[in-house]
Short mmCIF file of N, CA and C in Angstrom, two decimals:
data_model
loop_
_atom_site.label_atom_id
_atom_site.label_comp_id
_atom_site.label_asym_id
_atom_site.label_seq_id
_atom_site.Cartn_x
_atom_site.Cartn_y
_atom_site.Cartn_z
N UNK A 1 74.08 84.80 -142.53
CA UNK A 1 74.67 84.24 -143.72
C UNK A 1 73.67 83.88 -144.72
N UNK A 2 72.36 84.40 -144.57
CA UNK A 2 71.34 84.03 -145.52
C UNK A 2 71.42 84.93 -146.74
N UNK A 3 71.84 84.35 -147.78
CA UNK A 3 72.06 85.07 -149.07
C UNK A 3 71.34 84.19 -150.18
N UNK A 4 70.07 84.55 -150.49
CA UNK A 4 69.34 83.68 -151.45
C UNK A 4 69.84 83.63 -152.79
N UNK A 5 70.44 84.74 -153.28
CA UNK A 5 70.93 84.78 -154.71
C UNK A 5 72.38 85.23 -154.55
N UNK A 6 73.19 84.54 -155.33
CA UNK A 6 74.71 84.89 -155.35
C UNK A 6 75.12 84.52 -156.74
N UNK A 7 75.51 85.47 -157.53
CA UNK A 7 75.73 85.21 -158.91
C UNK A 7 77.07 85.96 -159.33
N UNK A 8 77.97 85.24 -160.02
CA UNK A 8 79.19 85.87 -160.53
C UNK A 8 79.32 85.45 -161.98
N UNK A 9 79.43 86.46 -162.84
CA UNK A 9 79.69 86.15 -164.28
C UNK A 9 81.08 86.69 -164.61
N UNK A 10 81.72 85.85 -165.36
CA UNK A 10 83.20 86.21 -165.77
C UNK A 10 83.29 86.08 -167.28
N UNK A 11 83.80 87.13 -167.89
CA UNK A 11 84.00 87.05 -169.36
C UNK A 11 85.50 87.39 -169.64
N UNK A 12 86.10 86.67 -170.54
CA UNK A 12 87.47 86.93 -170.97
C UNK A 12 87.53 86.85 -172.45
N UNK A 13 88.31 87.79 -173.07
CA UNK A 13 88.43 87.90 -174.51
C UNK A 13 89.86 88.27 -174.88
N UNK A 14 90.44 87.48 -175.82
CA UNK A 14 91.72 87.81 -176.36
C UNK A 14 91.48 88.69 -177.63
N UNK A 15 91.74 89.94 -177.45
CA UNK A 15 91.51 90.92 -178.47
C UNK A 15 92.56 90.83 -179.62
N UNK A 16 93.73 90.77 -179.18
CA UNK A 16 94.86 90.51 -180.08
C UNK A 16 95.93 89.66 -179.29
N UNK A 17 97.02 89.20 -179.95
CA UNK A 17 97.97 88.52 -179.15
C UNK A 17 98.54 89.35 -177.96
N UNK A 18 98.49 90.64 -178.07
CA UNK A 18 99.07 91.49 -176.96
C UNK A 18 98.06 91.97 -175.97
N UNK A 19 96.73 92.08 -176.37
CA UNK A 19 95.75 92.59 -175.52
C UNK A 19 94.68 91.55 -175.13
N UNK A 20 94.45 91.42 -173.83
CA UNK A 20 93.40 90.61 -173.30
C UNK A 20 92.43 91.49 -172.44
N UNK A 21 91.14 91.23 -172.64
CA UNK A 21 90.11 91.89 -171.95
C UNK A 21 89.35 91.01 -170.99
N UNK A 22 88.96 91.55 -169.82
CA UNK A 22 88.15 90.70 -168.97
C UNK A 22 87.13 91.56 -168.14
N UNK A 23 86.01 90.92 -167.81
CA UNK A 23 85.05 91.60 -166.97
C UNK A 23 84.44 90.59 -165.97
N UNK A 24 84.15 91.13 -164.82
CA UNK A 24 83.49 90.26 -163.74
C UNK A 24 82.23 91.09 -163.28
N UNK A 25 81.16 90.51 -163.29
CA UNK A 25 79.90 90.99 -162.71
C UNK A 25 79.50 90.24 -161.47
N UNK A 26 79.25 90.83 -160.39
CA UNK A 26 78.89 90.14 -159.12
C UNK A 26 77.53 90.68 -158.65
N UNK A 27 76.64 89.82 -158.35
CA UNK A 27 75.37 90.12 -157.78
C UNK A 27 75.05 89.29 -156.60
N UNK A 28 74.51 89.94 -155.47
CA UNK A 28 74.11 89.09 -154.33
C UNK A 28 72.95 89.71 -153.61
N UNK A 29 72.07 88.92 -153.14
CA UNK A 29 70.99 89.45 -152.30
C UNK A 29 71.54 90.22 -151.11
N UNK A 30 70.86 91.29 -150.71
CA UNK A 30 71.39 91.99 -149.60
C UNK A 30 71.40 91.22 -148.30
N UNK A 31 72.30 91.57 -147.45
CA UNK A 31 72.32 90.87 -146.08
C UNK A 31 71.14 91.19 -145.21
N UNK A 32 70.82 90.24 -144.38
CA UNK A 32 69.71 90.40 -143.47
C UNK A 32 70.21 91.29 -142.29
N UNK A 33 69.33 92.08 -141.79
CA UNK A 33 69.78 93.01 -140.73
C UNK A 33 68.72 93.27 -139.79
N UNK A 34 69.02 93.78 -138.61
CA UNK A 34 68.08 94.16 -137.56
C UNK A 34 68.15 95.65 -137.34
N UNK A 35 66.97 96.34 -137.49
CA UNK A 35 66.94 97.78 -137.42
C UNK A 35 66.02 98.22 -136.29
N UNK A 36 66.21 99.40 -135.82
CA UNK A 36 65.34 99.97 -134.87
C UNK A 36 63.97 100.36 -135.58
N UNK A 37 62.86 100.13 -134.90
CA UNK A 37 61.53 100.37 -135.52
C UNK A 37 60.90 101.59 -134.78
N UNK A 38 61.16 101.79 -133.55
CA UNK A 38 60.59 102.88 -132.81
C UNK A 38 61.68 103.65 -131.94
N UNK A 39 61.49 104.86 -131.75
CA UNK A 39 62.39 105.72 -130.96
C UNK A 39 61.58 106.40 -129.83
N UNK A 40 62.14 106.42 -128.65
CA UNK A 40 61.53 106.96 -127.47
C UNK A 40 62.55 107.90 -126.73
N UNK A 41 62.01 108.86 -126.13
CA UNK A 41 62.89 109.70 -125.27
C UNK A 41 62.67 109.21 -123.76
N UNK A 42 63.76 108.69 -123.14
CA UNK A 42 63.72 108.19 -121.80
C UNK A 42 64.76 108.97 -120.99
N UNK A 43 64.27 109.85 -120.08
CA UNK A 43 65.08 110.67 -119.25
C UNK A 43 66.06 111.46 -120.04
N UNK A 44 65.59 112.06 -121.20
CA UNK A 44 66.36 112.94 -122.03
C UNK A 44 67.23 112.21 -122.96
N UNK A 45 67.14 110.83 -123.07
CA UNK A 45 68.06 110.11 -123.92
C UNK A 45 67.24 109.41 -124.97
N UNK A 46 67.62 109.54 -126.25
CA UNK A 46 66.97 108.80 -127.31
C UNK A 46 67.21 107.35 -127.22
N UNK A 47 66.14 106.55 -127.06
CA UNK A 47 66.18 105.13 -126.92
C UNK A 47 65.54 104.44 -128.11
N UNK A 48 66.05 103.32 -128.55
CA UNK A 48 65.54 102.57 -129.72
C UNK A 48 64.92 101.25 -129.25
N UNK A 49 63.86 100.93 -129.92
CA UNK A 49 63.27 99.54 -129.86
C UNK A 49 63.52 98.84 -131.22
N UNK A 50 64.20 97.75 -131.11
CA UNK A 50 64.64 97.10 -132.40
C UNK A 50 63.60 96.02 -132.83
N UNK A 51 63.68 95.73 -134.16
CA UNK A 51 62.69 94.74 -134.72
C UNK A 51 63.22 93.31 -134.31
N UNK A 52 62.45 92.40 -134.71
CA UNK A 52 62.93 90.99 -134.43
C UNK A 52 64.21 90.80 -135.29
N UNK A 53 65.00 89.77 -134.91
CA UNK A 53 66.33 89.58 -135.49
C UNK A 53 66.16 89.29 -137.01
N UNK A 54 66.98 90.05 -137.75
CA UNK A 54 67.07 89.90 -139.28
C UNK A 54 65.74 90.04 -139.91
N UNK A 55 64.90 90.96 -139.44
CA UNK A 55 63.59 91.18 -140.09
C UNK A 55 63.69 91.97 -141.36
N UNK A 56 64.75 92.76 -141.58
CA UNK A 56 64.99 93.57 -142.72
C UNK A 56 66.11 93.14 -143.54
N UNK A 57 66.20 93.52 -144.75
CA UNK A 57 67.27 93.11 -145.67
C UNK A 57 67.85 94.39 -146.30
N UNK A 58 69.15 94.52 -146.38
CA UNK A 58 69.83 95.53 -147.02
C UNK A 58 69.61 95.52 -148.57
N UNK A 59 69.87 96.53 -149.28
CA UNK A 59 69.72 96.51 -150.78
C UNK A 59 70.65 95.53 -151.29
N UNK A 60 70.30 94.99 -152.47
CA UNK A 60 71.18 94.00 -153.25
C UNK A 60 72.54 94.62 -153.49
N UNK A 61 73.57 93.76 -153.51
CA UNK A 61 74.91 94.14 -153.76
C UNK A 61 75.24 93.75 -155.27
N UNK A 62 75.77 94.66 -155.99
CA UNK A 62 76.34 94.35 -157.30
C UNK A 62 77.35 95.41 -157.74
N UNK A 63 78.25 94.81 -158.61
CA UNK A 63 79.30 95.67 -159.14
C UNK A 63 79.90 95.02 -160.43
N UNK A 64 80.57 95.80 -161.17
CA UNK A 64 81.26 95.38 -162.40
C UNK A 64 82.71 95.74 -162.34
N UNK A 65 83.54 94.74 -162.54
CA UNK A 65 84.95 95.05 -162.56
C UNK A 65 85.43 94.78 -164.02
N UNK A 66 86.26 95.71 -164.50
CA UNK A 66 86.82 95.58 -165.89
C UNK A 66 88.32 95.58 -165.87
N UNK A 67 88.98 94.89 -166.79
CA UNK A 67 90.44 94.99 -166.85
C UNK A 67 90.91 94.73 -168.35
N UNK A 68 92.02 95.30 -168.63
CA UNK A 68 92.69 95.12 -169.89
C UNK A 68 94.08 94.80 -169.62
N UNK A 69 94.69 93.67 -170.23
CA UNK A 69 96.06 93.27 -170.00
C UNK A 69 96.87 93.49 -171.29
N UNK A 70 97.88 94.22 -171.15
CA UNK A 70 98.87 94.42 -172.38
C UNK A 70 100.11 93.66 -172.11
N UNK A 71 100.43 92.80 -173.03
CA UNK A 71 101.73 92.04 -172.89
C UNK A 71 102.57 92.34 -174.17
N UNK A 72 103.57 93.16 -173.93
CA UNK A 72 104.42 93.46 -175.06
C UNK A 72 105.27 92.21 -175.50
N UNK A 73 105.88 92.42 -176.64
CA UNK A 73 106.76 91.24 -177.14
C UNK A 73 107.82 90.96 -176.13
N UNK A 74 108.12 89.67 -176.01
CA UNK A 74 109.12 89.23 -175.01
C UNK A 74 110.48 89.71 -175.40
N UNK A 75 111.18 90.25 -174.38
CA UNK A 75 112.56 90.71 -174.63
C UNK A 75 113.48 89.50 -174.59
N UNK A 76 114.08 89.19 -175.67
CA UNK A 76 115.01 87.99 -175.77
C UNK A 76 116.25 88.16 -174.96
N UNK A 77 116.76 89.39 -174.82
CA UNK A 77 118.01 89.55 -174.12
C UNK A 77 117.83 89.44 -172.67
N UNK A 78 116.71 89.91 -172.12
CA UNK A 78 116.48 89.83 -170.65
C UNK A 78 115.70 88.57 -170.24
N UNK A 79 115.06 88.04 -171.28
CA UNK A 79 114.15 86.81 -170.99
C UNK A 79 113.15 87.06 -169.93
N UNK A 80 112.51 88.13 -169.96
CA UNK A 80 111.44 88.52 -169.07
C UNK A 80 110.02 88.43 -169.66
N UNK A 81 109.12 87.97 -168.97
CA UNK A 81 107.76 88.01 -169.40
C UNK A 81 107.15 89.13 -168.56
N UNK A 82 106.68 90.22 -169.27
CA UNK A 82 106.14 91.33 -168.49
C UNK A 82 104.72 91.70 -169.05
N UNK A 83 103.94 92.27 -168.24
CA UNK A 83 102.62 92.74 -168.72
C UNK A 83 102.15 93.93 -167.78
N UNK A 84 101.29 94.71 -168.46
CA UNK A 84 100.56 95.78 -167.83
C UNK A 84 99.14 95.45 -167.70
N UNK A 85 98.63 95.70 -166.49
CA UNK A 85 97.09 95.45 -166.27
C UNK A 85 96.47 96.82 -165.89
N UNK A 86 95.54 97.12 -166.68
CA UNK A 86 94.79 98.34 -166.37
C UNK A 86 93.29 97.87 -165.91
N UNK A 87 92.94 98.27 -164.73
CA UNK A 87 91.72 97.70 -164.27
C UNK A 87 90.87 98.85 -163.52
N UNK A 88 89.55 98.52 -163.41
CA UNK A 88 88.60 99.34 -162.74
C UNK A 88 87.72 98.52 -161.94
N UNK A 89 87.78 98.72 -160.55
CA UNK A 89 86.91 97.99 -159.64
C UNK A 89 85.66 98.79 -159.41
N UNK A 90 84.49 98.14 -159.48
CA UNK A 90 83.18 98.86 -159.30
C UNK A 90 83.08 99.96 -160.35
N UNK A 91 83.10 99.58 -161.62
CA UNK A 91 83.19 100.48 -162.72
C UNK A 91 82.08 101.50 -162.81
N UNK A 92 80.87 101.18 -162.34
CA UNK A 92 79.77 102.12 -162.43
C UNK A 92 79.51 102.80 -161.05
N UNK A 93 80.47 102.69 -160.19
CA UNK A 93 80.47 103.39 -158.91
C UNK A 93 79.25 103.10 -158.03
N UNK A 94 78.80 101.91 -158.00
CA UNK A 94 77.62 101.53 -157.14
C UNK A 94 77.93 101.71 -155.66
N UNK A 95 77.04 102.37 -154.96
CA UNK A 95 77.21 102.58 -153.53
C UNK A 95 76.46 101.43 -152.81
N UNK A 96 77.13 100.23 -152.69
CA UNK A 96 76.54 99.11 -152.06
C UNK A 96 76.47 99.32 -150.50
N UNK A 97 75.35 99.07 -149.89
CA UNK A 97 75.26 99.27 -148.47
C UNK A 97 76.16 98.31 -147.65
N UNK A 98 76.93 98.89 -146.76
CA UNK A 98 77.68 98.07 -145.78
C UNK A 98 76.91 97.99 -144.51
N UNK A 99 76.41 99.09 -143.99
CA UNK A 99 75.56 99.10 -142.88
C UNK A 99 74.78 100.45 -142.83
N UNK A 100 73.76 100.53 -141.93
CA UNK A 100 72.98 101.75 -141.71
C UNK A 100 73.25 102.17 -140.33
N UNK A 101 73.20 103.52 -140.15
CA UNK A 101 73.14 104.09 -138.77
C UNK A 101 72.12 105.13 -138.74
N UNK A 102 71.76 105.60 -137.62
CA UNK A 102 70.73 106.59 -137.51
C UNK A 102 71.25 107.88 -136.88
N UNK A 103 71.12 108.93 -137.66
CA UNK A 103 71.61 110.24 -137.28
C UNK A 103 70.42 111.04 -136.64
N UNK A 104 70.72 111.82 -135.62
CA UNK A 104 69.70 112.64 -135.09
C UNK A 104 70.15 114.11 -135.14
N UNK A 105 69.18 114.93 -135.45
CA UNK A 105 69.38 116.40 -135.51
C UNK A 105 68.26 117.05 -134.68
N UNK A 106 68.49 118.18 -134.22
CA UNK A 106 67.44 118.97 -133.49
C UNK A 106 67.45 118.57 -132.01
N UNK A 107 66.36 119.00 -131.31
CA UNK A 107 66.31 118.79 -129.89
C UNK A 107 64.93 118.17 -129.57
N UNK A 108 64.91 117.23 -128.65
CA UNK A 108 63.70 116.59 -128.21
C UNK A 108 62.91 117.64 -127.36
N UNK A 109 63.63 118.39 -126.56
CA UNK A 109 63.06 119.44 -125.73
C UNK A 109 62.34 120.48 -126.54
N UNK A 110 62.89 120.88 -127.77
CA UNK A 110 62.30 121.92 -128.49
C UNK A 110 61.24 121.34 -129.51
N UNK A 111 61.15 120.01 -129.49
CA UNK A 111 60.15 119.36 -130.42
C UNK A 111 60.63 119.35 -131.91
N UNK A 112 61.95 119.43 -132.13
CA UNK A 112 62.56 119.54 -133.45
C UNK A 112 63.36 118.32 -133.78
N UNK A 113 63.34 117.28 -132.93
CA UNK A 113 64.11 116.10 -133.14
C UNK A 113 63.79 115.33 -134.36
N UNK A 114 64.74 115.05 -135.18
CA UNK A 114 64.58 114.29 -136.42
C UNK A 114 65.60 113.17 -136.40
N UNK A 115 65.15 111.96 -136.73
CA UNK A 115 66.03 110.77 -136.80
C UNK A 115 66.02 110.35 -138.28
N UNK A 116 67.14 110.16 -138.86
CA UNK A 116 67.29 109.82 -140.27
C UNK A 116 68.26 108.68 -140.46
N UNK A 117 67.86 107.68 -141.23
CA UNK A 117 68.73 106.51 -141.49
C UNK A 117 69.73 107.00 -142.54
N UNK A 118 71.08 106.61 -142.34
CA UNK A 118 72.10 106.97 -143.25
C UNK A 118 72.83 105.64 -143.63
N UNK A 119 73.18 105.54 -144.85
CA UNK A 119 73.88 104.31 -145.41
C UNK A 119 75.38 104.54 -145.41
N UNK A 120 76.13 103.61 -145.07
CA UNK A 120 77.59 103.62 -145.15
C UNK A 120 77.95 102.61 -146.26
N UNK A 121 78.79 103.10 -147.30
CA UNK A 121 79.21 102.31 -148.32
C UNK A 121 80.65 102.27 -148.40
N UNK A 122 81.27 101.17 -148.81
CA UNK A 122 82.78 101.00 -148.98
C UNK A 122 83.01 100.87 -150.48
N UNK A 123 84.22 101.17 -150.80
CA UNK A 123 84.83 100.90 -152.09
C UNK A 123 84.04 101.49 -153.27
N UNK A 124 84.28 102.76 -153.50
CA UNK A 124 83.70 103.42 -154.72
C UNK A 124 84.46 102.92 -155.95
N UNK A 125 84.38 103.53 -157.11
CA UNK A 125 85.13 103.06 -158.23
C UNK A 125 86.53 103.30 -157.93
N UNK A 126 87.41 102.26 -158.25
CA UNK A 126 88.87 102.20 -157.91
C UNK A 126 89.62 101.79 -159.10
N UNK A 127 90.27 102.76 -159.83
CA UNK A 127 91.07 102.43 -160.96
C UNK A 127 92.49 101.93 -160.41
N UNK A 128 93.22 101.07 -161.20
CA UNK A 128 94.45 100.65 -160.84
C UNK A 128 95.33 100.30 -162.06
N UNK A 129 96.54 100.44 -161.93
CA UNK A 129 97.60 99.96 -162.93
C UNK A 129 98.58 99.09 -162.30
N UNK A 130 98.84 97.96 -162.89
CA UNK A 130 99.80 97.05 -162.32
C UNK A 130 100.79 96.63 -163.35
N UNK A 131 101.98 96.51 -162.95
CA UNK A 131 103.07 95.93 -163.85
C UNK A 131 103.52 94.55 -163.25
N UNK A 132 103.39 93.54 -164.10
CA UNK A 132 103.78 92.20 -163.59
C UNK A 132 104.99 91.78 -164.41
N UNK A 133 105.95 91.07 -163.68
CA UNK A 133 107.08 90.54 -164.31
C UNK A 133 107.27 89.13 -163.90
N UNK A 134 107.59 88.24 -164.80
CA UNK A 134 107.84 86.86 -164.53
C UNK A 134 109.30 86.57 -165.00
N UNK A 135 110.09 86.06 -164.17
CA UNK A 135 111.54 85.79 -164.50
C UNK A 135 111.67 84.39 -165.08
#
């Protein structure tokens, strides 16, 4: 849970009485992690020797979320307050690291074994539209 930097910036702006804009920027130091440092072949099986606990740190996490809220004039006959929210999560499609795994290709017996670190990321850019109603 060691996160040295954790920053959230929020901005909201009333463009017109019907349109409201908002943005959220989130930045955090990457999580500490333990990774393998050496690989060995033991009885035909690829074996890993890990670093000391939390010796490495994943890349920093950051994203930008944007939204625009449209509130039409209130309908006096129905007495409903309704609004449309158009939003984008992770607007610049940052591939924040969730974890790393190690992929192996080739054969140890043929001398062509290659081990490569691969990053797994969650939540690419996600647009959404929401209709809210208050009675």
